[in-house]
Each structure stands twice: as C-alpha cells, then as structure tokens.
C-alpha cells in the first residue's frame, strides 16, 4: 500500500478522507487481495504436489525392493536338500 495511506483503516479516519483517496485505497486493497489469492493458489498446488510425492514415497517404502524378494526366493531354494 502507498505510504500516504493510513496504516489502520478505521471508520473515523475513512469518513474524513476524500472520495479520490477512498478510491485509491480500494484499488490498492484490490491489488493486495489479487496477489494474496494468487499466492494461495500457488501454495495449494504445491501442497497437492507434496501430498502426491508423500503418497508415492510411502508406497515405495511399504513394498519390499524386488531384489530382496528375489534373494529370499533364491535362499529358500538353496536351503532345500
């Protein structure tokens, strides 16, 4: 927001401002809202990517590596007389 705008948008202060000043405040607030909305959308996308990544990692950790399965099968065959 511009430096000449009031820091706190209190009702009493706003009532004393000229229409042009109020319009400027509304425009600046609209820009701030748009930036924040875009940031929220970016962060929501990032969260979804992280959830997918986490889910894939948990699936990989849950399954035994293929090499371990093959080694166990080979060991069992070697132990049979």
XYZ file of N, CA and C in Angstrom:
243
model
N 0.828 -1.177 0.000
C 0.000 0.000 0.000
C 0.880 1.251 0.000
N 0.390 2.321 -0.514
C 1.181 3.543 -0.578
C 1.425 4.090 0.817
N 2.518 4.830 0.966
C 2.891 5.342 2.281
C 1.960 6.450 2.767
N 1.304 7.163 1.851
C 0.449 8.263 2.292
C -0.938 7.792 2.727
N -1.213 6.509 2.579
C -2.492 5.975 3.039
C -2.405 5.654 4.528
N -3.507 5.760 5.226
C -3.481 5.461 6.662
C -3.140 3.986 6.905
N -2.371 3.743 7.966
C -1.988 2.373 8.286
C -3.189 1.563 8.743
N -4.023 2.176 9.568
C -5.222 1.498 10.049
C -6.424 2.107 9.351
N -7.201 1.268 8.719
C -8.377 1.754 8.014
C -9.573 1.758 8.973
N -9.520 2.660 9.914
C -10.600 2.766 10.887
C -11.719 3.626 10.317
N -12.914 3.354 10.728
C -14.096 4.041 10.219
C -13.987 5.559 10.339
N -13.572 6.052 11.488
C -13.484 7.509 11.684
C -12.484 8.149 10.722
N -11.379 7.488 10.495
C -10.373 8.014 9.573
C -10.919 7.998 8.149
N -11.555 6.890 7.755
C -12.090 6.767 6.398
C -13.170 7.813 6.114
N -13.960 8.130 7.098
C -15.028 9.136 6.915
C -14.463 10.520 6.587
N -13.245 10.785 7.011
C -12.639 12.095 6.800
C -11.917 12.202 5.450
N -11.739 11.102 4.762
C -10.996 11.112 3.506
C -11.869 11.541 2.331
N -11.225 12.103 1.339
C -11.917 12.500 0.116
C -12.226 11.250 -0.717
N -13.174 11.381 -1.618
C -13.584 10.253 -2.464
C -12.404 9.679 -3.235
N -11.575 10.529 -3.789
C -10.409 10.062 -4.560
C -9.469 9.228 -3.687
N -9.278 9.650 -2.456
C -8.425 8.878 -1.534
C -9.054 7.516 -1.240
N -10.346 7.485 -1.064
C -11.041 6.219 -0.807
C -10.938 5.282 -2.004
N -11.070 5.858 -3.196
C -10.940 5.056 -4.416
C -9.545 4.451 -4.488
N -8.524 5.224 -4.189
C -7.141 4.724 -4.206
C -6.957 3.593 -3.199
N -7.528 3.745 -2.032
C -7.433 2.689 -1.015
C -8.085 1.416 -1.534
N -9.260 1.549 -2.129
C -9.969 0.378 -2.642
C -9.164 -0.309 -3.741
N -8.577 0.484 -4.637
C -7.770 -0.088 -5.715
C -6.561 -0.825 -5.151
N -5.874 -0.213 -4.215
C -4.694 -0.847 -3.612
C -5.080 -2.111 -2.850
N -6.182 -2.067 -2.135
C -6.638 -3.251 -1.407
C -6.990 -4.370 -2.389
N -7.615 -3.998 -3.511
C -7.945 -4.988 -4.538
C -6.701 -5.658 -5.096
N -5.646 -4.872 -5.326
C -4.376 -5.423 -5.816
C -3.775 -6.378 -4.787
N -3.840 -5.982 -3.528
C -3.310 -6.839 -2.464
C -4.077 -8.150 -2.385
N -5.384 -8.070 -2.495
C -6.211 -9.273 -2.458
C -5.881 -10.185 -3.635
N -5.703 -9.607 -4.818
C -5.368 -10.407 -6.001
C -4.023 -11.114 -5.821
N -3.022 -10.401 -5.310
C -1.714 -11.014 -5.070
C -1.821 -12.151 -4.064
N -2.553 -11.905 -2.993
C -2.699 -12.938 -1.961
C -3.471 -14.148 -2.484
N -4.488 -13.909 -3.291
C -5.251 -15.009 -3.885
C -4.365 -15.855 -4.785
N -3.546 -15.198 -5.603
C -2.622 -15.935 -6.468
C -1.625 -16.745 -5.663
N -1.157 -16.172 -4.575
C -0.202 -16.890 -3.713
C -0.848 -18.106 -3.066
N -2.088 -17.956 -2.631
C -2.814 -19.079 -2.034
C -2.959 -20.201 -3.060
N -3.288 -19.856 -4.301
C -3.428 -20.859 -5.359
C -2.101 -21.576 -5.592
N -1.000 -20.822 -5.641
C 0.327 -21.429 -5.804
C 0.629 -22.396 -4.671
N 0.342 -21.975 -3.459
C 0.629 -22.822 -2.295
C -0.253 -24.066 -2.265
N -1.509 -23.938 -2.680
C -2.384 -25.104 -2.744
C -1.874 -26.110 -3.766
N -1.371 -25.635 -4.902
C -0.794 -26.526 -5.906
C 0.434 -27.235 -5.352
N 1.276 -26.491 -4.650
C 2.482 -27.071 -4.054
C 2.122 -28.125 -3.011
N 1.103 -27.862 -2.228
C 0.645 -28.828 -1.227
C 0.194 -30.116 -1.915
N -0.554 -30.000 -2.996
C -1.009 -31.187 -3.726
C 0.167 -31.985 -4.262
N 1.181 -31.292 -4.803
C 2.375 -31.983 -5.304
C 3.073 -32.733 -4.167
N 3.175 -32.078 -3.023
C 3.834 -32.705 -1.881
C 3.048 -33.907 -1.366
N 1.724 -33.824 -1.385
C 0.897 -34.956 -0.959
C 1.102 -36.142 -1.883
N 1.129 -35.888 -3.189
C 1.343 -36.965 -4.150
C 2.723 -37.579 -3.937
N 3.718 -36.739 -3.766
C 5.079 -37.211 -3.532
C 5.154 -38.045 -2.256
N 4.512 -37.564 -1.210
C 4.499 -38.296 0.064
C 3.828 -39.647 -0.107
N 2.710 -39.676 -0.816
C 1.996 -40.931 -1.017
C 2.832 -41.914 -1.820
N 3.524 -41.417 -2.849
C 4.387 -42.300 -3.636
C 5.536 -42.829 -2.789
N 6.112 -41.983 -1.960
C 7.207 -42.414 -1.087
C 6.728 -43.473 -0.109
N 5.543 -43.308 0.448
C 5.050 -44.284 1.423
C 4.762 -45.614 0.739
N 4.308 -45.577 -0.513
C 4.080 -46.823 -1.258
C 5.414 -47.508 -1.520
N 6.428 -46.736 -1.904
C 7.751 -47.311 -2.164
C 8.342 -47.918 -0.896
N 8.156 -47.256 0.229
C 8.698 -47.773 1.485
C 7.945 -49.026 1.947
N 6.673 -49.090 1.616
C 5.858 -50.204 2.062
C 6.217 -51.472 1.307
N 6.515 -51.354 0.010
C 6.842 -52.512 -0.799
C 8.316 -52.852 -0.640
N 8.588 -54.156 -0.520
C 9.975 -54.601 -0.444
C 10.609 -54.438 -1.822
N 11.861 -54.051 -1.866
C 12.534 -53.948 -3.162
C 12.543 -55.294 -3.875
N 12.442 -55.286 -5.180
C 12.381 -56.504 -5.980
C 13.594 -57.382 -5.739
N 14.745 -56.782 -5.569
C 15.964 -57.555 -5.314
C 15.870 -58.367 -4.036
N 15.252 -57.828 -2.995
C 15.092 -58.549 -1.733
C 14.191 -59.761 -1.919
N 13.160 -59.629 -2.696
C 12.239 -60.742 -2.936
C 12.960 -61.857 -3.672
N 13.748 -61.499 -4.686
C 14.483 -62.498 -5.447
C 15.520 -63.200 -4.581
N 16.223 -62.471 -3.725
C 17.234 -63.071 -2.845
C 16.596 -64.054 -1.882
N 15.425 -63.715 -1.324
C 14.739 -64.613 -0.388
C 14.342 -65.904 -1.101
N 13.852 -65.790 -2.328
C 13.450 -66.964 -3.100
C 14.663 -67.835 -3.389
N 15.771 -67.228 -3.780
C 16.999 -67.983 -4.069
C 17.511 -68.673 -2.819
N 17.478 -67.978 -1.669
C 17.959 -68.575 -0.414
C 17.106 -69.773 -0.034
N 15.807 -69.705 -0.219
C 14.927 -70.806 0.116
C 15.226 -72.024 -0.758
N 15.497 -71.793 -2.042
C 15.796 -72.892 -2.958
C 17.117 -73.543 -2.610
N 18.089 -72.773 -2.161
C 19.409 -73.304 -1.810
C 19.331 -74.109 -0.522
N 18.429 -73.756 0.381
C 18.330 -74.439 1.681
C 17.658 -75.788 1.551
N 16.858 -76.006 0.502
C 16.173 -77.287 0.328
C 17.199 -78.359 -0.039
N 17.140 -79.564 0.602
C 18.109 -80.637 0.307
C 17.833 -81.343 -1.001
